Structure formats: structure tokens, C-alpha cells
Short mmCIF file of C-alpha atoms in Angstrom, two decimals:
data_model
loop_
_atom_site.label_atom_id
_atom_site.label_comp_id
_atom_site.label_asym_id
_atom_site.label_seq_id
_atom_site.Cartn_x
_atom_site.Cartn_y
_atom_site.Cartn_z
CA UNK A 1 95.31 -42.08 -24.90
CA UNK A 2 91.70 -42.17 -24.14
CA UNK A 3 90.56 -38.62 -23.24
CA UNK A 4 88.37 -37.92 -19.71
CA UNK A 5 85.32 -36.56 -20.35
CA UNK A 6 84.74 -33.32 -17.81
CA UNK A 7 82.22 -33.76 -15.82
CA UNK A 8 78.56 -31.60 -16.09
CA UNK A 9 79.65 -30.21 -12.93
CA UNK A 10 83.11 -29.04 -13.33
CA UNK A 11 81.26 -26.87 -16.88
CA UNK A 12 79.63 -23.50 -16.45
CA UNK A 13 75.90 -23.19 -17.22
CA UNK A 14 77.11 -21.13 -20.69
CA UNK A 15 79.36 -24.44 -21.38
CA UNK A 16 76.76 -26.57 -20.91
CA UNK A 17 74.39 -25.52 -22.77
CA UNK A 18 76.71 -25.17 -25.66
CA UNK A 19 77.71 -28.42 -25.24
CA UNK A 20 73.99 -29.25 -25.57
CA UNK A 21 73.29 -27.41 -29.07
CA UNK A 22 71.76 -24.35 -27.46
CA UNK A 23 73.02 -21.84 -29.49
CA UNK A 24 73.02 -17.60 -28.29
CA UNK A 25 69.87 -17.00 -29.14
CA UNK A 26 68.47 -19.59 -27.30
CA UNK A 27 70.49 -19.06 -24.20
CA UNK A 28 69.34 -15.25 -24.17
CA UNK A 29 65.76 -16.72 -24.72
CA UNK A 30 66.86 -18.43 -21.43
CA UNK A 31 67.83 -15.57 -19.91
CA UNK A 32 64.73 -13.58 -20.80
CA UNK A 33 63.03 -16.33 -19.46
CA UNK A 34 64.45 -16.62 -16.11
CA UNK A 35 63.92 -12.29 -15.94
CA UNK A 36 60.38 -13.51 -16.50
CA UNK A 37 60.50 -15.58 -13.69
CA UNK A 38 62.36 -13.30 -10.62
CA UNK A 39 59.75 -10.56 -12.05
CA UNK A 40 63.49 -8.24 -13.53
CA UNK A 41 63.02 -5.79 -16.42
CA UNK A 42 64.26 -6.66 -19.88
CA UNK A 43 67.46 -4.90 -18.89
CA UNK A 44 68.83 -7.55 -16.94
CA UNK A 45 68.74 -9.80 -19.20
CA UNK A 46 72.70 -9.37 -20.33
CA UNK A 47 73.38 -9.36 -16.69
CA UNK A 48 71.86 -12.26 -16.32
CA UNK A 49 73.86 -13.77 -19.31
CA UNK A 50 76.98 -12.82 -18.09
CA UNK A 51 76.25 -14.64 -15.22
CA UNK A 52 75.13 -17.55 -16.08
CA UNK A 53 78.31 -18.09 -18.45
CA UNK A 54 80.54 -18.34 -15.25
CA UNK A 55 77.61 -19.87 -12.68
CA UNK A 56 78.13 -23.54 -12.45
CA UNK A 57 75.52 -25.82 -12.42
CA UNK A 58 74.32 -26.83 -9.12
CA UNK A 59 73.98 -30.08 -7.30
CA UNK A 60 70.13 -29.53 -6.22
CA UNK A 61 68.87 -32.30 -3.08
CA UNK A 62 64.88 -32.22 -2.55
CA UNK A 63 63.42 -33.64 0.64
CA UNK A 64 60.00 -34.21 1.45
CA UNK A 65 58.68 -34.37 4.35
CA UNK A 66 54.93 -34.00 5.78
CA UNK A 67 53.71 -32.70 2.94
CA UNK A 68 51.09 -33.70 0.23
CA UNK A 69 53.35 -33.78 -2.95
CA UNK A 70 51.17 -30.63 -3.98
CA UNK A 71 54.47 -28.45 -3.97
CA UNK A 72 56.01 -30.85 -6.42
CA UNK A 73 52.84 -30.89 -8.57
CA UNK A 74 53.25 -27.38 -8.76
CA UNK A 75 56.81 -27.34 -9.56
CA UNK A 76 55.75 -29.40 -12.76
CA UNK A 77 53.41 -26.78 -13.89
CA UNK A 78 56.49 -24.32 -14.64
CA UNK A 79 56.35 -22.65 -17.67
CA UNK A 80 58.94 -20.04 -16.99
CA UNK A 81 61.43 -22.13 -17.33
CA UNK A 82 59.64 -25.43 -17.50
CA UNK A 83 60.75 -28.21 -15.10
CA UNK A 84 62.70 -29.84 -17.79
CA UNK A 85 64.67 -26.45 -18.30
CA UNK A 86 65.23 -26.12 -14.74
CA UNK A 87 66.44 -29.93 -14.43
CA UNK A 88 68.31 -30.54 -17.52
CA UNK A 89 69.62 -27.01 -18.35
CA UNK A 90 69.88 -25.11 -15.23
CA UNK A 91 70.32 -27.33 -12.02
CA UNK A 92 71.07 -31.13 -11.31
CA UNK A 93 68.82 -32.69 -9.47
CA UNK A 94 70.26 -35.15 -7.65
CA UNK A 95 67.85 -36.56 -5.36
CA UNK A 96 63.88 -35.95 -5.32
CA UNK A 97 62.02 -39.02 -4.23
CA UNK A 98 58.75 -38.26 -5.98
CA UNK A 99 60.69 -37.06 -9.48
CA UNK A 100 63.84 -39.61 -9.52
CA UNK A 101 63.77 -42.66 -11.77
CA UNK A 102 65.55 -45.07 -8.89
CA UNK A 103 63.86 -45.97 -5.79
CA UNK A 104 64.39 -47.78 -2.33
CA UNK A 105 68.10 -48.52 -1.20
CA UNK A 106 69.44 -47.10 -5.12
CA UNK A 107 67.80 -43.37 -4.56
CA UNK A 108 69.11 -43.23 -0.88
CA UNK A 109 72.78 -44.20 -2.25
CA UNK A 110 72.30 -41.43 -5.20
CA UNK A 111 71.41 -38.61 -2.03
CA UNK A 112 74.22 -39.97 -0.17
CA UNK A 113 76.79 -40.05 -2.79
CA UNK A 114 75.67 -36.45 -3.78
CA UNK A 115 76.23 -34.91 -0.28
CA UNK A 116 79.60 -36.30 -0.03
CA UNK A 117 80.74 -35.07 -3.54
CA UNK A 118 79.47 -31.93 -3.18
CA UNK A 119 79.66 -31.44 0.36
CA UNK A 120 79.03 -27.46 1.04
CA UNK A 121 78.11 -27.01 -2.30
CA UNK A 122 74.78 -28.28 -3.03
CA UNK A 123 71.53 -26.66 -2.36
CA UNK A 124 69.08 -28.51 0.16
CA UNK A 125 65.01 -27.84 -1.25
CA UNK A 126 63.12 -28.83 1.54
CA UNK A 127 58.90 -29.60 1.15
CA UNK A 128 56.94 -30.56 4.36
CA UNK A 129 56.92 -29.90 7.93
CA UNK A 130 58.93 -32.05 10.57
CA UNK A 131 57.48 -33.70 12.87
CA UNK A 132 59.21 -33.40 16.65
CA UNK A 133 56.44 -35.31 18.77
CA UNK A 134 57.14 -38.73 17.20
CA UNK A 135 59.91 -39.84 14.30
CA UNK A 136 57.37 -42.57 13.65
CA UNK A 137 54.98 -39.93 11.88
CA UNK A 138 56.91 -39.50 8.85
CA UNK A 139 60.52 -41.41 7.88
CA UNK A 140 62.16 -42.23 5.10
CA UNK A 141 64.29 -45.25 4.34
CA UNK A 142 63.56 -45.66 8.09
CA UNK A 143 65.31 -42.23 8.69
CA UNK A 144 63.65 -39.27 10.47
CA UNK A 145 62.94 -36.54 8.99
CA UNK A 146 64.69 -34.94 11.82
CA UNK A 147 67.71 -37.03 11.36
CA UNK A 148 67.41 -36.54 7.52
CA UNK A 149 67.58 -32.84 7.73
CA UNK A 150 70.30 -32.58 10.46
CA UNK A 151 72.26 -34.33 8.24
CA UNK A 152 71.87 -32.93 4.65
CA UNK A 153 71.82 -29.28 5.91
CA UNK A 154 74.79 -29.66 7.51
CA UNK A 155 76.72 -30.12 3.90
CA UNK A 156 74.31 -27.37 2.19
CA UNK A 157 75.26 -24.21 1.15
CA UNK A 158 71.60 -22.71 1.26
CA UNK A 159 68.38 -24.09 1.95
CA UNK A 160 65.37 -23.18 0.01
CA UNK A 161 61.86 -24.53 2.10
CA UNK A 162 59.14 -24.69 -0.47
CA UNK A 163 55.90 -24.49 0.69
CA UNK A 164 53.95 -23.35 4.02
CA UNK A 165 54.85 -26.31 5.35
CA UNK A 166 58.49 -25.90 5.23
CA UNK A 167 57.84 -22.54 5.87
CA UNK A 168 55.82 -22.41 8.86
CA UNK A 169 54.76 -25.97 9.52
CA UNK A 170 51.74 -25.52 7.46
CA UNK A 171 48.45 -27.36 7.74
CA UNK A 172 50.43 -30.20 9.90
CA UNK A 173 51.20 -27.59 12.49
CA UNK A 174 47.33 -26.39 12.74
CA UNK A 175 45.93 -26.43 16.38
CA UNK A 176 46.10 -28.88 18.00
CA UNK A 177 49.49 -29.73 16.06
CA UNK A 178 49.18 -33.71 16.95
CA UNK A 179 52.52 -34.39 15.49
CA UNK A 180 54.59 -31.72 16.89
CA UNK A 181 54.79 -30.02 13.46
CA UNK A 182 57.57 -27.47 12.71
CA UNK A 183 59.17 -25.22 10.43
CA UNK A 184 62.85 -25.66 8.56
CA UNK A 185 63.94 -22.30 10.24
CA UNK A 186 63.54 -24.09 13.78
CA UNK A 187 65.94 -26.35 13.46
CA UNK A 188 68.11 -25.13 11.22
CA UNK A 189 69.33 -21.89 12.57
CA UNK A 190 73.56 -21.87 10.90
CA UNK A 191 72.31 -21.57 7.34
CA UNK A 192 70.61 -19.16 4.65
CA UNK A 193 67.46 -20.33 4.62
CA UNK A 194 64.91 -18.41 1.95
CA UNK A 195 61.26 -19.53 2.65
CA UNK A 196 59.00 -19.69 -0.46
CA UNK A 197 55.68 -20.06 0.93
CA UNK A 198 52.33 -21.12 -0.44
CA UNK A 199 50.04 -24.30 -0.25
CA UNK A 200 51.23 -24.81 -2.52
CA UNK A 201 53.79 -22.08 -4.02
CA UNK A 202 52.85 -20.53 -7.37
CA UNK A 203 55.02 -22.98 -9.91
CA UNK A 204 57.30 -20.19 -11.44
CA UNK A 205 57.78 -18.62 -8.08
CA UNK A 206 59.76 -22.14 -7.49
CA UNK A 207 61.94 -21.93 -10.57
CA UNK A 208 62.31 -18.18 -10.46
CA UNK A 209 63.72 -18.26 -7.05
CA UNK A 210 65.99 -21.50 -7.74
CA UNK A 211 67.05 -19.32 -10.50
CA UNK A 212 68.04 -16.20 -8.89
CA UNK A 213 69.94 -18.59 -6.30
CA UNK A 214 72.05 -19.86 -9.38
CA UNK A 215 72.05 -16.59 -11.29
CA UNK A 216 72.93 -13.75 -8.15
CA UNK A 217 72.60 -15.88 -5.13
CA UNK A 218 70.30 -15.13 -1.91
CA UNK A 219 67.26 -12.65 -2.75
CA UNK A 220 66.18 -9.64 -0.57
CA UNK A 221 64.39 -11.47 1.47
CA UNK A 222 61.88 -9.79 3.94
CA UNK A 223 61.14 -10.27 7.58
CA UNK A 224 59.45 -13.51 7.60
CA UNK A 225 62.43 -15.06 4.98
CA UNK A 226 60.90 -14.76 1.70
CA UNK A 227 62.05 -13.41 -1.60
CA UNK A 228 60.82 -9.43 -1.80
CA UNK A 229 60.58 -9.83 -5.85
CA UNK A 230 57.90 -12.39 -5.10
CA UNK A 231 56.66 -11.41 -1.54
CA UNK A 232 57.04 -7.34 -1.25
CA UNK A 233 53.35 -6.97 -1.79
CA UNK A 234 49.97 -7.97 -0.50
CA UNK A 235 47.67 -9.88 -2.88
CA UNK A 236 44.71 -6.63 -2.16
CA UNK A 237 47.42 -3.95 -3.14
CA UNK A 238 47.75 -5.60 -6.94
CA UNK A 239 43.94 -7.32 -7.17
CA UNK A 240 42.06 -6.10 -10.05
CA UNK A 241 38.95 -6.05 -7.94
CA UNK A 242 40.88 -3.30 -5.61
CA UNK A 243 38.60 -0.29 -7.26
CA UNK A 244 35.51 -2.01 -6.38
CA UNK A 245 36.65 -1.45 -2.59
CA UNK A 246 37.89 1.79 -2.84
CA UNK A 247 34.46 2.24 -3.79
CA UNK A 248 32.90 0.30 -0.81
CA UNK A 249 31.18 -2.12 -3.73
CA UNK A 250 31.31 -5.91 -2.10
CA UNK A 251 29.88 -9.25 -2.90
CA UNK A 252 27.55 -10.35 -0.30
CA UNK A 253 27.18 -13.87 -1.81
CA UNK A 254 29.19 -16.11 -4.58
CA UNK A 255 26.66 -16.05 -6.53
CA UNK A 256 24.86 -12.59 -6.17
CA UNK A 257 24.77 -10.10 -9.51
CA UNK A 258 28.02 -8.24 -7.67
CA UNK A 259 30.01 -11.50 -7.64
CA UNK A 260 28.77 -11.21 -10.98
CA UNK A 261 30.01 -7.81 -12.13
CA UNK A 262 33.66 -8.86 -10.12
CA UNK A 263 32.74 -6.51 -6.88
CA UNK A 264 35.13 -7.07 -3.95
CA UNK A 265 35.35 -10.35 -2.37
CA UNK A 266 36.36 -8.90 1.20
CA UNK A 267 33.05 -9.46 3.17
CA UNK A 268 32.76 -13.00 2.05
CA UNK A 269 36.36 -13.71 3.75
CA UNK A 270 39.19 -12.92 1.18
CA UNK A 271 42.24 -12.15 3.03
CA UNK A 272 43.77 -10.55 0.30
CA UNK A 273 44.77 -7.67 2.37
CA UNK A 274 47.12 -9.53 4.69
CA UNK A 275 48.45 -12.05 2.23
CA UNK A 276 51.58 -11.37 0.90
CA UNK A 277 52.52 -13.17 -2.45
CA UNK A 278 52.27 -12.31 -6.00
CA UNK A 279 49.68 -14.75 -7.35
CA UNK A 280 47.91 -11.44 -8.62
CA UNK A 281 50.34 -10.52 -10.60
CA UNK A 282 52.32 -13.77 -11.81
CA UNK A 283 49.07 -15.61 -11.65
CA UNK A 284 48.53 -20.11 -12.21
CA UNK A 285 48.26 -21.90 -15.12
CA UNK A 286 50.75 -20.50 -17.26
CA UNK A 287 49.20 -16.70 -16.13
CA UNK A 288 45.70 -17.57 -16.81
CA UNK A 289 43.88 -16.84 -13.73
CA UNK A 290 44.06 -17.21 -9.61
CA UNK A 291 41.55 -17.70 -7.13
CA UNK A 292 40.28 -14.00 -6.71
CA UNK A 293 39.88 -14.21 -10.36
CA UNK A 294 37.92 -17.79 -10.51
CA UNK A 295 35.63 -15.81 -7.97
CA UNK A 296 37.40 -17.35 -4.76
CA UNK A 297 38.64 -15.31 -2.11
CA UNK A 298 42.35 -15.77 -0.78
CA UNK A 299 42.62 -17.88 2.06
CA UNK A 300 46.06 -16.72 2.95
CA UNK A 301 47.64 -19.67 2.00
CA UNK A 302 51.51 -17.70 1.75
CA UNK A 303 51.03 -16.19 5.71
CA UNK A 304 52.29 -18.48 8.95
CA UNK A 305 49.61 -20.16 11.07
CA UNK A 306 47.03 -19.52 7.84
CA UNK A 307 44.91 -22.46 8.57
CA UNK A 308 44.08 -20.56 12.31
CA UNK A 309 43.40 -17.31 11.08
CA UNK A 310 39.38 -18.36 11.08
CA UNK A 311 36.45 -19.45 9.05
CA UNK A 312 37.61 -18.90 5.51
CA UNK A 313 34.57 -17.33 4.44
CA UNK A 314 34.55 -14.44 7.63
CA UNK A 315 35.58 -11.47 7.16
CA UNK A 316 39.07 -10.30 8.73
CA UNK A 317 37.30 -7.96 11.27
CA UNK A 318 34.77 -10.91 12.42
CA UNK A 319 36.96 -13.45 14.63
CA UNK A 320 36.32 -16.85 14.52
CA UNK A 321 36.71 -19.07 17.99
CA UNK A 322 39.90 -18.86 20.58
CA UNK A 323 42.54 -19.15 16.93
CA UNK A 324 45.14 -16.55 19.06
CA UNK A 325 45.80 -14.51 15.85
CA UNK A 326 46.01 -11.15 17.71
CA UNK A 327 48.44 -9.83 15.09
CA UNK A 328 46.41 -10.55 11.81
CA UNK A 329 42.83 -9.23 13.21
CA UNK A 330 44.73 -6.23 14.46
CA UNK A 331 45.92 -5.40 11.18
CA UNK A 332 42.37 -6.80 10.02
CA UNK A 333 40.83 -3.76 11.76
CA UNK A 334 43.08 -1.13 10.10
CA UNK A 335 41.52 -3.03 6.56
CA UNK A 336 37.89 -3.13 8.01
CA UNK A 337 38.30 0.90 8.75
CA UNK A 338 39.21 1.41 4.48
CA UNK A 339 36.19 -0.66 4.28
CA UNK A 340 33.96 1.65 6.14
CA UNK A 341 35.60 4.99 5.08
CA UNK A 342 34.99 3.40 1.36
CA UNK A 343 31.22 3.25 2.06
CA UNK A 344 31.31 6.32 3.65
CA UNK A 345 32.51 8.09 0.49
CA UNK A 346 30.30 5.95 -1.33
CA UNK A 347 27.68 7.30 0.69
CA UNK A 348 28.79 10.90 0.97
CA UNK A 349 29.18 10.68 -3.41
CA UNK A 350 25.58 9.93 -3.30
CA UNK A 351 24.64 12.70 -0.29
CA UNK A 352 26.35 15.28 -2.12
CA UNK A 353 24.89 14.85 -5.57
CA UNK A 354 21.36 14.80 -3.75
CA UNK A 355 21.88 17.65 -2.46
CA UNK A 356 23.08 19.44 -5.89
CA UNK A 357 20.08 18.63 -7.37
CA UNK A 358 17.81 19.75 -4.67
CA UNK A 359 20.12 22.88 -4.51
CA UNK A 360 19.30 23.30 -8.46
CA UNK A 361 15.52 22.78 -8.12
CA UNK A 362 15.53 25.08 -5.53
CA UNK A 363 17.21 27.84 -7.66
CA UNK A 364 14.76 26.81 -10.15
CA UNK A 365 11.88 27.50 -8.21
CA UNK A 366 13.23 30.42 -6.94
CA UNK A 367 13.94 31.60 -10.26
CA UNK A 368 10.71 31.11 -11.66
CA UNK A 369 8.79 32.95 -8.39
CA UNK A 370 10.39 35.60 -9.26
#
């Protein structure tokens, strides 16, 4: 009697691996891994063992929509766990246009075929905005992307929208919005939806949260949707050029000797202080460096409406034309009055030891008169 082999599905993560050679070691290297990734102490690690050995392996559907394939090209920068751990180990990924070996009429029976077998199961990744003003500005198969995403999130269990696009509506949505640009979260409003903004997203901030999805399920997520462990802190509260403001110390130019010597990038238009993400701390490039670091400022890439915020190289407290964002140079004002108190101290440092040492001389003088 010929024997059924179970399908991938139907095994635990811990099974599958197994199955695969992996042996405990490398499946708490995994785990420590994947800690790595949602930024968890060391100590959840056996947590995060225990469960993965009962998680089963998900049926994972990525849709693109107006986007620029940058969030996938960031996806296959993960180190932590690479994209072939995430595929091959942790997740299935059944459908992802840019990624999948099949194309045309063969790739839209493989998305098909994987929403009906695992109908309420699966988890929808969404890149791109969709456009409302005209389905002709970006189909697939000759399927809206309105249509498309009606119809997959209806089977999902959770969506995760990757990107600013996704997010927000991105760059597509920028005034004057020709295309009628908008986010998954206006659309979609009957499912968990966890936005991981970014243009595009750090790579391991992709894995990590399609990890914790498979390992605990939904994050903490904060107001505007996005994972705390990744989100719950502005890009100016963990900079390393942070003392240099306290200090009221700023580059004037890119290329002026306090550029040089790392001085605060604030005046030249860095809007670390209202961008909320963790490339500070997780960093690119396998945690080599990011763009305050390469001597860029932040352009605010992880916020809504980013691209309207202003010039990129104004400071938050110096408006640029009608852009309408009332919330971010409010909050810009509270950032340019720790700018001016940091001179000020700066300034009252330097008033203060003046004044010892004309104190001293005159004790000196006084000293010696008599």
C-alpha cells in the first residue's frame, strides 16, 4: 500500500525543519535569530522554540501594487533570517509575482488555488498603493488592484502592508495624487491589518514582523498600525549624533568641518525627530550603517504624507509652500524650542565660565592691591 506523503502544510514548523536535517541546535540558532529580528532579549528564545514546534507553516500571498519593487529588493537583503530562511523554512510563499518562478496565466492559477485551499488561513502581504481614480493605472492579469485586494483579503486571516505605500499611499498619493492613490487600511476595514512602513522598510523589519506573526501572532501595534518593537521610538531619540544637539552643535553644510566631526544634521532638514522607525538601531546592510550615519538626514520616509512634509533639506520649523502638514510642524516647533534651549545652554556654558575667570582675575588683582 503506497503511503501518502503529509503535506508541508499539515507539519509544524519544528516538524519541518526536522524533516529537512535541521537538527536542535540549528533550530535554536533559528530561534535566536528570529529574537534578533522582533528586537526580544535572549530570554525568549525557548519561548520562541516552544512555539514554533506547534506553529504551522503559513500559506504567505504577496501583492504588488503601485509600487517600485524597492520593498521586495529590500526583503532580499534579510540577513536575520535571510529570505531563503523565511521562504523555505519559515513561511510558504505561495504567490509573489516579482519572486515566483511561473508567470502569466500559471502564477495567477498558483494565487488562486492558494486562496481556495487555505481560505481564512493565509496571510495577505500587500506592497503598493491602490489606485481609486482609474483601474487602468495599475492591473494585473487584467485585474484591478481594487478587485485583486477585495478579493484575496476577504480569505486572509491578517494583512501585513509593507511599505509607505501600502501604508499610507506613499509617494503615489503625493499632492496632487493623479491616480487617486490610497492606503490598504481604506479599503480594508474587517481585518488585522499591521502596517510596516518605510520607502522602503528596513529588510529585517520585514522578516522580523512576518516572524512574530508566525511565532505570537499580531504585535503591539501603535496608533498609526505599526509594530511598537520596531516603531515605539523616533529615529532622534536613538541617533548617535543626539549629544551633538543637546549641545546645540549643528552642521550648517554637508560638507562643512561639523558634518565632518558628525555634528547634528537637524538644520540641514533631518526629520529625525518626528520619524518613527528603528533604522538607528537595527540599521541597513546587514547593520552597517543608515542614512544619518552616511551623513544624510532622514527624510521621514516611515511617517504618512512624508513626501508633503517640505523641502527635504529645511528644517522642521521652516515650512515649505501650502503642504497642509499642520500636525508635523506643530510638533516641529516643540523640536525647534530643544534646539534653541540647546544653544542657549551652549551659550550660557560659555557665559558662565567667562565670567569665572573674570571673577578669578578680579580676586587676583584684588589680592595683589592689597
Amino acid at each position: 500500500m503506497r503511503m501518502q506523503t503529509p503535506s508541508p502544510y499539515d507539519q509544524t514548523l519544528g516538524e519541518h525543519l526536522r524533516s529537512q536535517g535541521i537538527s536542535r541546535r540549528g533550530f535554536l540558532k533559528f530561534c535566536g535569530l528570529l529574537a534578533s529580528s522582533m528586537a526580544l532579549a535572549p530570554a525568549m528564545i525557548p519561548k520562541i522554540a516552544a512555539a514554533l514546534e506547534q506553529a504551522k507553516r503559513p500559506s504567505v500571498i504577496w501583492l504588488s501594487f503601485q509600487e517600485c519593487t524597492g520593498c521586495t529588493e529590500s526583503l532580499t537583503r534579510s540577513h536575520s533570517p535571510s529570505l531563503e530562511g523565511l521562504i523555505f523554512d519559515a513561511i510558504s510563499l505561495d504567490y509573489h509575482h516579482t519572486l515566483q518562478a511561473a508567470s502569466g496565466d500559471a502564477a495567477e492559477h498558483a494565487r488562486e488555488e492558494a486562496m481556495k485551499e487555505h481560505y481564512g488561513k493565509y496571510v495577505l502581504v500587500v506592497d503598493g498603493s491602490i489606485p481609486l481614480d482609474n483601474p487602468g493605472y495599475s492591473t494585473i492579469a487584467g485585474i484591478s488592484n481594487l478587485d485583486m485586494l477585495k478579493e484575496a483579503a476577504a480569505g486572509a486571516a491578517a494583512i501585513i502592508a509593507v511599505g509607505t505605500c501600502a501604508a499610507y499611499g506613499g509617494l503615489p498619493k503625493a499632492d496632487p495624487n493623479p491616480t487617486g492613490a490610497v492606503s490598504v487600511s481604506d479599503i480594508i476595514k474587517d481585518k488585522p491589518i499591521i502596517n510596516v512602513p518605510g520607502c522602503p522598510p528596513i529588510p529585517v523589519v520585514i522578516t522580523g514582523v512576518i516572524a512574530h506573526f508566525l511565532t505570537f501572532g499580531l504585535p503591539e501595534l501603535d496608533s498609526l498600525g505599526r509594530p511598537k518593537a520596531f516603531y515605539g521610538q523616533s529615529i532622534h531619540d536613538r541617533c548617535y549624533r543626539r549629544p551633538f544637539y543637546e549641545r546645540g552643535l549643528f552642521a550648517e553644510t554637508f560638507d562643512d568641518e561639523g558634518a565632518k566631526a558628525g555634528w547634528c544634521l537637524y538644520k540641514l532638514g533631518c526629520k529625525g525627530p518626528v520619524t518613527y522607525n528603528a533604522c538607528a538601531t537595527t540599521k541597513w546592510n546587514d547593520g552597517t550603517s543608515f542614512p544619518i550615519e552616511s551623513g544624510h538626514g532622514c527624510i521621514g520616509c516611515s511617517e504618512p504624507n512624508f513626501w508633503d512634509f517640505g523641502g527635504f533639506y529645511k528644517a522642521l520649523s521652516i515650512p515649505m509652500g501650502a503642504s497642509g502638514q499642520n500636525v508635523v510642524y506643530a510638533a516641529a516647533a516643540g523640536i525647534a524650542a530643544g534646539v534653541a534651549i540647546g544653544a542657549m545652554n551652549k551659550k550660557s556654558k560659555a557665559e558662565a565660565a567667562s565670567l569665572h575667570k573674570a571673577v578669578t582675575v578680579e580676586e587676583l588683582n584684588q589680592e595683589s592691591g592689597s
